[in-house]
PDB file of C-alpha atoms in Angstrom:
ATOM      1  CA  MET F   6     103.765  85.194  90.187  1.00 41.00           C
ATOM      2  CA  LYS F   7     106.358  83.889  92.617  1.00 42.00           C
ATOM      3  CA  ARG F   8     107.060  80.190  92.643  1.00 45.00           C
ATOM      4  CA  ASP F   9     109.026  78.034  95.037  1.00 42.00           C
ATOM      5  CA  SER F  10     111.248  76.924  92.150  1.00 43.00           C
ATOM      6  CA  GLY F  11     113.139  73.768  92.973  1.00 43.00           C
ATOM      7  CA  LYS F  12     112.521  73.789  96.711  1.00 44.00           C
ATOM      8  CA  MET F  13     110.570  70.998  98.334  1.00 42.00           C
ATOM      9  CA  ASP F  14     109.127  70.431 101.761  1.00 43.00           C
ATOM     10  CA  LYS F  15     111.716  68.508 103.754  1.00 40.00           C
ATOM     11  CA  ARG F  16     109.357  65.649 104.563  1.00 39.00           C
ATOM     12  CA  SER F  17     108.181  65.148 100.975  1.00 40.00           C
ATOM     13  CA  ALA F  18     111.672  65.660  99.552  1.00 46.00           C
ATOM     14  CA  THR F  19     113.271  62.978 101.663  1.00 44.00           C
ATOM     15  CA  GLY F  20     110.275  60.720 101.614  1.00 39.00           C
ATOM     16  CA  ASP F  21     110.597  60.116 105.358  1.00 41.00           C
ATOM     17  CA  PRO F  22     107.104  60.426 106.832  1.00 34.00           C
ATOM     18  CA  PRO F  23     106.899  60.056 110.608  1.00 35.00           C
ATOM     19  CA  GLY F  24     107.530  56.508 111.773  1.00 37.00           C
ATOM     20  CA  ASN F  25     108.881  55.296 108.439  1.00 38.00           C
ATOM     21  CA  PRO F  26     112.546  54.381 107.912  1.00 40.00           C
ATOM     22  CA  ALA F  27     114.823  56.414 105.684  1.00 44.00           C
ATOM     23  CA  SER F  28     114.813  53.487 103.257  1.00 46.00           C
ATOM     24  CA  THR F  29     111.471  54.738 101.972  1.00 56.00           C
ATOM     25  CA  ALA F  30     113.190  57.833 100.584  1.00 70.00           C
ATOM     26  CA  PRO F  31     112.812  58.282  96.830  1.00 86.00           C
ATOM     27  CA  SER F  32     115.630  57.746  94.408  1.00 94.00           C
ATOM     28  CA  ALA F  33     117.310  60.655  92.664  1.00 96.00           C
ATOM     29  CA  GLN F  34     115.893  59.343  89.402  1.00 95.00           C
ATOM     30  CA  ALA F  35     112.329  59.400  90.725  1.00 94.00           C
ATOM     31  CA  ALA F  36     112.730  62.861  92.285  1.00 96.00           C
ATOM     32  CA  PHE F  37     114.101  64.598  89.187  1.00 97.00           C
ATOM     33  CA  ALA F  38     110.766  65.686  87.740  1.00 96.00           C
ATOM     34  CA  SER F  39     109.677  67.245  91.046  1.00 96.00           C
ATOM     35  CA  TYR F  40     112.630  69.627  90.724  1.00 97.00           C
ATOM     36  CA  ALA F  41     112.604  70.144  86.975  1.00 97.00           C
ATOM     37  CA  ALA F  42     108.882  70.602  86.260  1.00 97.00           C
ATOM     38  CA  PRO F  43     108.447  73.798  88.358  1.00 97.00           C
ATOM     39  CA  LEU F  44     111.579  75.299  86.779  1.00 96.00           C
ATOM     40  CA  VAL F  45     110.297  74.574  83.277  1.00 97.00           C
ATOM     41  CA  ALA F  46     106.919  76.088  84.198  1.00 96.00           C
ATOM     42  CA  ASP F  47     108.652  79.230  85.466  1.00 95.00           C
ATOM     43  CA  ALA F  48     110.742  79.572  82.323  1.00 94.00           C
ATOM     44  CA  LEU F  49     107.682  79.198  80.101  1.00 94.00           C
ATOM     45  CA  GLU F  50     105.763  81.750  82.151  1.00 93.00           C
ATOM     46  CA  PHE F  51     108.581  84.297  81.959  1.00 91.00           C
ATOM     47  CA  ALA F  52     109.177  83.655  78.243  1.00 89.00           C
ATOM     48  CA  SER F  53     105.503  84.358  77.616  1.00 88.00           C
ATOM     49  CA  ALA F  54     105.665  87.509  79.766  1.00 87.00           C
ATOM     50  CA  VAL F  55     108.604  88.907  77.783  1.00 83.00           C
ATOM     51  CA  ARG F  56     106.392  89.067  74.695  1.00 80.00           C
ATOM     52  CA  GLU F  57     104.174  91.597  76.489  1.00 82.00           C
ATOM     53  CA  ASP F  58     106.494  93.096  79.115  1.00 81.00           C
ATOM     54  CA  ALA F  59     109.649  94.899  77.963  1.00 74.00           C
ATOM     55  CA  SER F  60     110.813  95.707  81.492  1.00 79.00           C
ATOM     56  CA  PRO F  61     114.310  94.761  82.726  1.00 76.00           C
ATOM     57  CA  GLU F  62     112.715  92.632  85.455  1.00 81.00           C
ATOM     58  CA  ALA F  63     110.883  90.349  83.005  1.00 82.00           C
ATOM     59  CA  LEU F  64     114.051  89.629  81.037  1.00 81.00           C
ATOM     60  CA  HIS F  65     116.069  89.133  84.214  1.00 86.00           C
ATOM     61  CA  LYS F  66     113.578  86.552  85.541  1.00 91.00           C
ATOM     62  CA  LEU F  67     113.650  84.650  82.253  1.00 91.00           C
ATOM     63  CA  ARG F  68     117.449  84.544  82.153  1.00 91.00           C
ATOM     64  CA  VAL F  69     117.677  83.414  85.784  1.00 93.00           C
ATOM     65  CA  SER F  70     115.082  80.670  85.270  1.00 95.00           C
ATOM     66  CA  LEU F  71     117.057  79.307  82.309  1.00 95.00           C
ATOM     67  CA  ARG F  72     120.297  79.411  84.300  1.00 95.00           C
ATOM     68  CA  ARG F  73     118.630  77.487  87.091  1.00 96.00           C
ATOM     69  CA  LEU F  74     117.544  74.851  84.598  1.00 97.00           C
ATOM     70  CA  ARG F  75     121.094  74.588  83.299  1.00 96.00           C
ATOM     71  CA  SER F  76     122.395  74.086  86.847  1.00 97.00           C
ATOM     72  CA  LEU F  77     119.785  71.410  87.580  1.00 97.00           C
ATOM     73  CA  TRP F  78     120.764  69.484  84.455  1.00 97.00           C
ATOM     74  CA  TRP F  79     124.409  69.776  85.552  1.00 97.00           C
ATOM     75  CA  ALA F  80     123.453  68.353  88.949  1.00 97.00           C
ATOM     76  CA  PHE F  81     121.804  65.319  87.336  1.00 97.00           C
ATOM     77  CA  ALA F  82     124.492  64.902  84.667  1.00 96.00           C
ATOM     78  CA  PRO F  83     125.931  61.682  86.190  1.00 95.00           C
ATOM     79  CA  LEU F  84     122.542  60.008  85.731  1.00 95.00           C
ATOM     80  CA  LEU F  85     121.871  61.278  82.208  1.00 94.00           C
ATOM     81  CA  GLY F  86     123.401  60.451  78.850  1.00 91.00           C
ATOM     82  CA  LYS F  87     126.468  62.655  78.379  1.00 90.00           C
ATOM     83  CA  ASP F  88     125.781  63.871  74.847  1.00 90.00           C
ATOM     84  CA  GLU F  89     122.124  64.641  75.483  1.00 88.00           C
ATOM     85  CA  ASN F  90     122.926  66.437  78.733  1.00 90.00           C
ATOM     86  CA  ILE F  91     125.531  68.602  77.003  1.00 92.00           C
ATOM     87  CA  HIS F  92     123.023  69.373  74.267  1.00 92.00           C
ATOM     88  CA  GLN F  93     120.288  70.413  76.690  1.00 94.00           C
ATOM     89  CA  ARG F  94     122.592  72.573  78.781  1.00 94.00           C
ATOM     90  CA  ALA F  95     123.810  74.268  75.602  1.00 94.00           C
ATOM     91  CA  LEU F  96     120.173  74.904  74.670  1.00 93.00           C
ATOM     92  CA  PHE F  97     119.448  76.542  78.040  1.00 94.00           C
ATOM     93  CA  LYS F  98     122.568  78.677  77.641  1.00 93.00           C
ATOM     94  CA  TYR F  99     121.527  79.730  74.122  1.00 93.00           C
ATOM     95  CA  LEU F 100     118.075  80.798  75.282  1.00 91.00           C
ATOM     96  CA  ALA F 101     119.503  82.613  78.322  1.00 92.00           C
ATOM     97  CA  THR F 102     121.952  84.453  76.056  1.00 90.00           C
ATOM     98  CA  ALA F 103     119.091  85.513  73.802  1.00 87.00           C
ATOM     99  CA  ALA F 104     117.341  87.092  76.778  1.00 85.00           C
ATOM    100  CA  GLY F 105     120.642  88.358  78.154  1.00 85.00           C
ATOM    101  CA  LYS F 106     121.507  90.554  75.184  1.00 85.00           C
ATOM    102  CA  THR F 107     118.801  92.998  76.180  1.00 88.00           C
ATOM    103  CA  ARG F 108     119.505  92.550  79.879  1.00 87.00           C
ATOM    104  CA  ASP F 109     123.133  93.591  79.277  1.00 91.00           C
ATOM    105  CA  TRP F 110     121.927  96.942  77.941  1.00 93.00           C
ATOM    106  CA  ASP F 111     119.689  97.329  80.993  1.00 91.00           C
ATOM    107  CA  ILE F 112     122.662  96.790  83.303  1.00 93.00           C
ATOM    108  CA  LEU F 113     124.770  99.308  81.392  1.00 94.00           C
ATOM    109  CA  ILE F 114     121.989 101.898  81.522  1.00 93.00           C
ATOM    110  CA  GLU F 115     121.486 101.305  85.255  1.00 92.00           C
ATOM    111  CA  LEU F 116     125.205 101.725  85.911  1.00 93.00           C
ATOM    112  CA  LEU F 117     125.491 104.908  83.891  1.00 91.00           C
ATOM    113  CA  ALA F 118     122.445 106.430  85.574  1.00 89.00           C
ATOM    114  CA  GLN F 119     124.802 107.395  88.407  1.00 83.00           C
ATOM    115  CA  GLU F 120     125.400 111.135  88.468  1.00 71.00           C
ATOM    116  CA  ASP F 121     129.188 110.974  88.249  1.00 81.00           C
ATOM    117  CA  SER F 122     129.304 108.695  85.183  1.00 82.00           C
ATOM    118  CA  GLY F 123     128.985 111.622  82.771  1.00 81.00           C
ATOM    119  CA  ALA F 124     126.745 109.573  80.513  1.00 84.00           C
ATOM    120  CA  HIS F 125     123.741 111.895  80.301  1.00 82.00           C
ATOM    121  CA  GLY F 126     124.321 112.614  76.623  1.00 83.00           C
ATOM    122  CA  LEU F 127     124.587 108.910  75.809  1.00 86.00           C
ATOM    123  CA  MET F 128     121.286 107.854  77.315  1.00 88.00           C
ATOM    124  CA  PRO F 129     119.026 108.382  74.265  1.00 88.00           C
ATOM    125  CA  SER F 130     121.386 106.298  72.110  1.00 89.00           C
ATOM    126  CA  LEU F 131     121.658 103.608  74.763  1.00 91.00           C
ATOM    127  CA  GLN F 132     117.881 103.374  75.064  1.00 91.00           C
ATOM    128  CA  GLU F 133     117.607 103.072  71.290  1.00 91.00           C
ATOM    129  CA  ALA F 134     120.215 100.292  71.248  1.00 91.00           C
ATOM    130  CA  ARG F 135     118.334  98.556  74.040  1.00 91.00           C
ATOM    131  CA  GLY F 136     115.118  98.702  72.023  1.00 91.00           C
ATOM    132  CA  SER F 137     116.844  97.093  69.040  1.00 91.00           C
ATOM    133  CA  ALA F 138     118.286  94.352  71.249  1.00 90.00           C
ATOM    134  CA  LEU F 139     114.847  93.678  72.734  1.00 88.00           C
ATOM    135  CA  ALA F 140     113.364  93.168  69.269  1.00 89.00           C
ATOM    136  CA  VAL F 141     116.108  90.655  68.450  1.00 89.00           C
ATOM    137  CA  SER F 142     115.654  88.869  71.802  1.00 87.00           C
ATOM    138  CA  ARG F 143     111.913  88.529  71.260  1.00 86.00           C
ATOM    139  CA  GLU F 144     112.342  87.294  67.702  1.00 87.00           C
ATOM    140  CA  THR F 145     114.999  84.751  68.717  1.00 88.00           C
ATOM    141  CA  LEU F 146     112.912  83.378  71.578  1.00 85.00           C
ATOM    142  CA  SER F 147     109.802  83.257  69.407  1.00 83.00           C
ATOM    143  CA  ASN F 148     111.551  81.447  66.555  1.00 85.00           C
ATOM    144  CA  ALA F 149     113.126  78.992  68.984  1.00 85.00           C
ATOM    145  CA  ASP F 150     109.688  77.714  70.095  1.00 88.00           C
ATOM    146  CA  VAL F 151     110.697  77.784  73.758  1.00 90.00           C
ATOM    147  CA  LYS F 152     107.586  75.920  74.921  1.00 91.00           C
ATOM    148  CA  HIS F 153     108.297  72.918  72.719  1.00 93.00           C
ATOM    149  CA  LEU F 154     112.030  72.847  73.462  1.00 93.00           C
ATOM    150  CA  LEU F 155     111.672  72.987  77.237  1.00 95.00           C
ATOM    151  CA  ARG F 156     108.845  70.475  77.415  1.00 95.00           C
ATOM    152  CA  GLU F 157     110.816  68.082  75.233  1.00 95.00           C
ATOM    153  CA  ALA F 158     113.888  68.530  77.439  1.00 95.00           C
ATOM    154  CA  LEU F 159     111.847  67.688  80.539  1.00 96.00           C
ATOM    155  CA  ALA F 160     110.103  64.741  78.933  1.00 96.00           C
ATOM    156  CA  GLY F 161     113.308  63.296  77.500  1.00 94.00           C
ATOM    157  CA  ALA F 162     115.281  63.516  80.741  1.00 95.00           C
ATOM    158  CA  SER F 163     112.382  62.166  82.806  1.00 95.00           C
ATOM    159  CA  ARG F 164     111.928  59.244  80.419  1.00 94.00           C
ATOM    160  CA  GLU F 165     115.618  58.360  80.560  1.00 94.00           C
ATOM    161  CA  LEU F 166     115.745  58.500  84.358  1.00 94.00           C
ATOM    162  CA  ASN F 167     112.488  56.614  84.888  1.00 91.00           C
ATOM    163  CA  THR F 168     113.649  53.718  82.708  1.00 91.00           C
ATOM    164  CA  ALA F 169     117.106  53.447  84.289  1.00 86.00           C
ATOM    165  CA  HIS F 170     117.762  50.076  85.910  1.00 86.00           C
ATOM    166  CA  GLU F 171     119.887  51.407  88.755  1.00 88.00           C
ATOM    167  CA  ARG F 172     118.615  53.662  91.506  1.00 92.00           C
ATOM    168  CA  MET F 173     120.514  55.976  93.852  1.00 93.00           C
ATOM    169  CA  PRO F 174     119.054  57.384  97.075  1.00 95.00           C
ATOM    170  CA  LEU F 175     118.232  61.035  96.624  1.00 96.00           C
ATOM    171  CA  ARG F 176     120.070  62.264  99.729  1.00 95.00           C
ATOM    172  CA  LYS F 177     123.245  60.393  98.832  1.00 95.00           C
ATOM    173  CA  PHE F 178     123.155  61.717  95.281  1.00 97.00           C
ATOM    174  CA  VAL F 179     122.504  65.381  96.058  1.00 96.00           C
ATOM    175  CA  THR F 180     125.129  65.365  98.816  1.00 96.00           C
ATOM    176  CA  ARG F 181     127.703  64.225  96.279  1.00 96.00           C
ATOM    177  CA  ARG F 182     126.683  66.842  93.761  1.00 97.00           C
ATOM    178  CA  VAL F 183     126.643  69.697  96.270  1.00 97.00           C
ATOM    179  CA  ASP F 184     130.062  68.584  97.522  1.00 96.00           C
ATOM    180  CA  ALA F 185     131.325  68.608  93.935  1.00 97.00           C
ATOM    181  CA  ALA F 186     130.038  72.158  93.471  1.00 97.00           C
ATOM    182  CA  LYS F 187     131.719  73.218  96.725  1.00 96.00           C
ATOM    183  CA  ARG F 188     135.055  71.759  95.593  1.00 97.00           C
ATOM    184  CA  SER F 189     134.735  73.529  92.265  1.00 97.00           C
ATOM    185  CA  LEU F 190     134.142  76.875  93.959  1.00 96.00           C
ATOM    186  CA  LYS F 191     137.057  76.375  96.370  1.00 95.00           C
ATOM    187  CA  LYS F 192     139.390  75.471  93.508  1.00 96.00           C
ATOM    188  CA  ARG F 193     138.417  78.526  91.471  1.00 96.00           C
ATOM    189  CA  MET F 194     138.749  80.839  94.452  1.00 95.00           C
ATOM    190  CA  LYS F 195     142.296  79.605  95.047  1.00 94.00           C
ATOM    191  CA  ARG F 196     143.137  80.089  91.392  1.00 94.00           C
ATOM    192  CA  ALA F 197     141.695  83.613  91.362  1.00 93.00           C
ATOM    193  CA  ASN F 198     143.565  84.494  94.546  1.00 91.00           C
ATOM    194  CA  ARG F 199     146.842  83.601  92.817  1.00 90.00           C
ATOM    195  CA  ALA F 200     145.925  85.256  89.518  1.00 87.00           C
ATOM    196  CA  ARG F 201     147.024  88.675  88.390  1.00 83.00           C
ATOM    197  CA  ARG F 202     144.594  91.447  89.106  1.00 74.00           C
ATOM    198  CA  SER F 203     144.098  91.903  85.350  1.00 75.00           C
ATOM    199  CA  ASP F 204     143.042  88.266  84.910  1.00 84.00           C
ATOM    200  CA  TYR F 205     139.301  88.761  84.954  1.00 91.00           C
ATOM    201  CA  THR F 206     138.630  85.261  83.608  1.00 93.00           C
ATOM    202  CA  ALA F 207     139.711  83.741  86.941  1.00 94.00           C
ATOM    203  CA  TYR F 208     137.294  86.051  88.779  1.00 94.00           C
ATOM    204  CA  HIS F 209     134.520  85.245  86.319  1.00 94.00           C
ATOM    205  CA  ASP F 210     135.031  81.527  86.989  1.00 95.00           C
ATOM    206  CA  VAL F 211     134.538  82.171  90.717  1.00 96.00           C
ATOM    207  CA  ARG F 212     131.261  83.922  89.983  1.00 95.00           C
ATOM    208  CA  LYS F 213     129.976  81.055  87.842  1.00 95.00           C
ATOM    209  CA  ALA F 214     130.988  78.413  90.381  1.00 96.00           C
ATOM    210  CA  GLY F 215     129.363  80.389  93.182  1.00 95.00           C
ATOM    211  CA  LYS F 216     126.159  80.767  91.225  1.00 95.00           C
ATOM    212  CA  LYS F 217     125.991  77.039  90.506  1.00 96.00           C
ATOM    213  CA  LEU F 218     126.466  76.165  94.182  1.00 96.00           C
ATOM    214  CA  ARG F 219     123.840  78.713  95.198  1.00 96.00           C
ATOM    215  CA  TYR F 220     121.289  77.174  92.853  1.00 96.00           C
ATOM    216  CA  LEU F 221     122.060  73.649  94.077  1.00 97.00           C
ATOM    217  CA  LEU F 222     121.606  74.747  97.687  1.00 96.00           C
ATOM    218  CA  ASP F 223     118.280  76.309  96.708  1.00 94.00           C
ATOM    219  CA  PHE F 224     117.185  73.036  95.128  1.00 95.00           C
ATOM    220  CA  PHE F 225     118.492  70.509  97.612  1.00 95.00           C
ATOM    221  CA  GLU F 226     118.864  72.161 101.033  1.00 92.00           C
ATOM    222  CA  PRO F 227     115.721  70.441 102.401  1.00 91.00           C
ATOM    223  CA  VAL F 228     117.247  67.034 101.581  1.00 92.00           C
ATOM    224  CA  LEU F 229     120.768  67.593 102.904  1.00 91.00           C
ATOM    225  CA  LYS F 230     121.764  66.682 106.438  1.00 85.00           C
ATOM    226  CA  GLY F 231     122.623  69.592 108.690  1.00 80.00           C
ATOM    227  CA  SER F 232     122.217  73.288 108.065  1.00 80.00           C
ATOM    228  CA  CYS F 233     123.464  74.959 104.896  1.00 87.00           C
ATOM    229  CA  LYS F 234     122.805  78.480 106.163  1.00 86.00           C
ATOM    230  CA  SER F 235     126.432  79.485 106.698  1.00 89.00           C
ATOM    231  CA  THR F 236     127.435  78.149 103.281  1.00 91.00           C
ATOM    232  CA  ALA F 237     124.466  79.888 101.661  1.00 91.00           C
ATOM    233  CA  ARG F 238     125.387  83.216 103.292  1.00 91.00           C
ATOM    234  CA  ARG F 239     128.973  82.886 102.110  1.00 92.00           C
ATOM    235  CA  VAL F 240     127.912  82.079  98.562  1.00 94.00           C
ATOM    236  CA  LYS F 241     125.503  85.026  98.543  1.00 93.00           C
ATOM    237  CA  ARG F 242     128.367  87.356  99.487  1.00 93.00           C
ATOM    238  CA  ILE F 243     130.458  85.937  96.650  1.00 94.00           C
ATOM    239  CA  GLN F 244     127.596  86.313  94.198  1.00 93.00           C
ATOM    240  CA  LYS F 245     126.962  89.905  95.216  1.00 94.00           C
ATOM    241  CA  ARG F 246     130.597  91.002  95.139  1.00 94.00           C
ATOM    242  CA  PHE F 247     131.596  89.149  91.970  1.00 95.00           C
ATOM    243  CA  GLY F 248     128.268  89.893  90.289  1.00 94.00           C
ATOM    244  CA  ALA F 249     128.864  93.614  90.785  1.00 95.00           C
ATOM    245  CA  LEU F 250     132.293  93.211  89.182  1.00 95.00           C
ATOM    246  CA  ASN F 251     130.831  91.269  86.260  1.00 95.00           C
ATOM    247  CA  ASP F 252     128.216  93.964  85.663  1.00 95.00           C
ATOM    248  CA  VAL F 253     130.818  96.664  85.136  1.00 96.00           C
ATOM    249  CA  VAL F 254     133.168  94.432  83.089  1.00 96.00           C
ATOM    250  CA  ALA F 255     130.338  93.356  80.778  1.00 95.00           C
ATOM    251  CA  SER F 256     129.084  96.940  80.498  1.00 95.00           C
ATOM    252  CA  GLU F 257     132.532  98.227  79.616  1.00 95.00           C
ATOM    253  CA  GLY F 258     132.887  95.580  76.916  1.00 94.00           C
ATOM    254  CA  LEU F 259     129.423  96.319  75.525  1.00 94.00           C
ATOM    255  CA  LEU F 260     130.073 100.053  75.329  1.00 93.00           C
ATOM    256  CA  ARG F 261     133.426  99.522  73.600  1.00 92.00           C
ATOM    257  CA  GLU F 262     131.781  97.176  71.092  1.00 91.00           C
ATOM    258  CA  TYR F 263     129.164  99.775  70.149  1.00 88.00           C
ATOM    259  CA  ALA F 264     131.260 102.923  70.670  1.00 87.00           C
ATOM    260  CA  ALA F 265     131.467 103.673  66.946  1.00 83.00           C
ATOM    261  CA  SER F 266     127.699 103.613  66.481  1.00 82.00           C
ATOM    262  CA  LEU F 267     127.275 105.797  69.571  1.00 76.00           C
ATOM    263  CA  GLY F 268     129.828 108.346  68.410  1.00 64.00           C
ATOM    264  CA  GLY F 269     128.655 111.944  68.546  1.00 56.00           C
ATOM    265  CA  SER F 270     125.933 111.186  71.053  1.00 55.00           C
ATOM    266  CA  GLY F 271     128.095 111.951  74.059  1.00 59.00           C
ATOM    267  CA  ASP F 272     131.602 111.691  75.420  1.00 78.00           C
ATOM    268  CA  THR F 273     131.955 107.930  75.085  1.00 86.00           C
ATOM    269  CA  GLU F 274     135.625 107.940  75.997  1.00 87.00           C
ATOM    270  CA  ALA F 275     134.984 109.759  79.256  1.00 87.00           C
ATOM    271  CA  VAL F 276     132.290 107.248  80.170  1.00 90.00           C
ATOM    272  CA  LEU F 277     134.648 104.375  79.346  1.00 91.00           C
ATOM    273  CA  ASN F 278     137.232 105.922  81.663  1.00 91.00           C
ATOM    274  CA  TRP F 279     134.618 106.072  84.410  1.00 93.00           C
ATOM    275  CA  LEU F 280     133.746 102.415  83.856  1.00 94.00           C
ATOM    276  CA  GLY F 281     137.446 101.530  83.924  1.00 93.00           C
ATOM    277  CA  GLN F 282     137.873 103.171  87.323  1.00 94.00           C
ATOM    278  CA  GLU F 283     134.733 101.463  88.606  1.00 94.00           C
ATOM    279  CA  ARG F 284     136.050  98.111  87.356  1.00 94.00           C
ATOM    280  CA  LYS F 285     139.308  98.559  89.280  1.00 93.00           C
ATOM    281  CA  ARG F 286     137.419  99.482  92.450  1.00 94.00           C
ATOM    282  CA  ARG F 287     135.173  96.433  92.202  1.00 94.00           C
ATOM    283  CA  MET F 288     138.120  94.187  91.356  1.00 93.00           C
ATOM    284  CA  ARG F 289     139.816  95.270  94.589  1.00 93.00           C
ATOM    285  CA  ALA F 290     136.629  94.544  96.521  1.00 93.00           C
ATOM    286  CA  ALA F 291     136.391  91.050  94.976  1.00 93.00           C
ATOM    287  CA  ALA F 292     140.059  90.359  95.732  1.00 92.00           C
ATOM    288  CA  ALA F 293     139.539  91.378  99.357  1.00 92.00           C
ATOM    289  CA  LEU F 294     136.744  88.833  99.675  1.00 91.00           C
ATOM    290  CA  LEU F 295     139.015  86.111  98.288  1.00 89.00           C
ATOM    291  CA  ARG F 296     141.612  86.846 100.958  1.00 84.00           C
ATOM    292  CA  LYS F 297     138.947  86.330 103.649  1.00 76.00           C
ATOM    293  CA  ARG F 298     137.988  82.853 102.453  1.00 62.00           C
TER     294      ARG F 298
END
């Protein structure tokens, strides 16, 4: 089931029906639930699906939905209690990591499915490791009582915002938060452009900042003045290029971590060499994009 997670019709989002002044627009506090509730519903739907569906797509959708929630809570952080906001964002990250452990194996398997990777002999062991990770992911998510945690997070944040004495116009608020995300991305791109090619952390920070901005544009584009299409296209390019780099870096780390248990099931060292060469190629591609900023 595909939802329009976080996006709102421009008229309803701004609260500016024909003939009415912009002053009728809702406050950011009042609008929060209209963004958060569909995201929580998506996350609950995907968490339920993972119990029955072991496919890479189900886990990917769950992890993305939790990341989107984390970004939304970051967006509303100035209006929420600091400690509680940090706690909720940490919760979303924990749940996303639980789903991500299996997803990381899926990405590695997809990468090594390429003919020239030389990983044919490793595949049975990788699939077995993936199955074990899936069992742990399902158990962790089940024990966490995702439904209760997410509904409590939504209820708590909504209650805090609805009882706040001050109100900020939605458009003014989201413009500030999107601008903050843009500045963060620009800063990290400059830092990565100056960093050594071996400094993957700087590149990883670009990816995270780009992802956050992309989610905020998805949420708030109908409310913002002017078109965000050029910014959205640029962020999508960053996500694609830096996401491809992250896939191979994470896969290389995962394979090294489990190399001992995979020993004898194939030429692990040769596959690691292939991943190393692929990492360098993708690092060059990411660096080239930084130079074009």
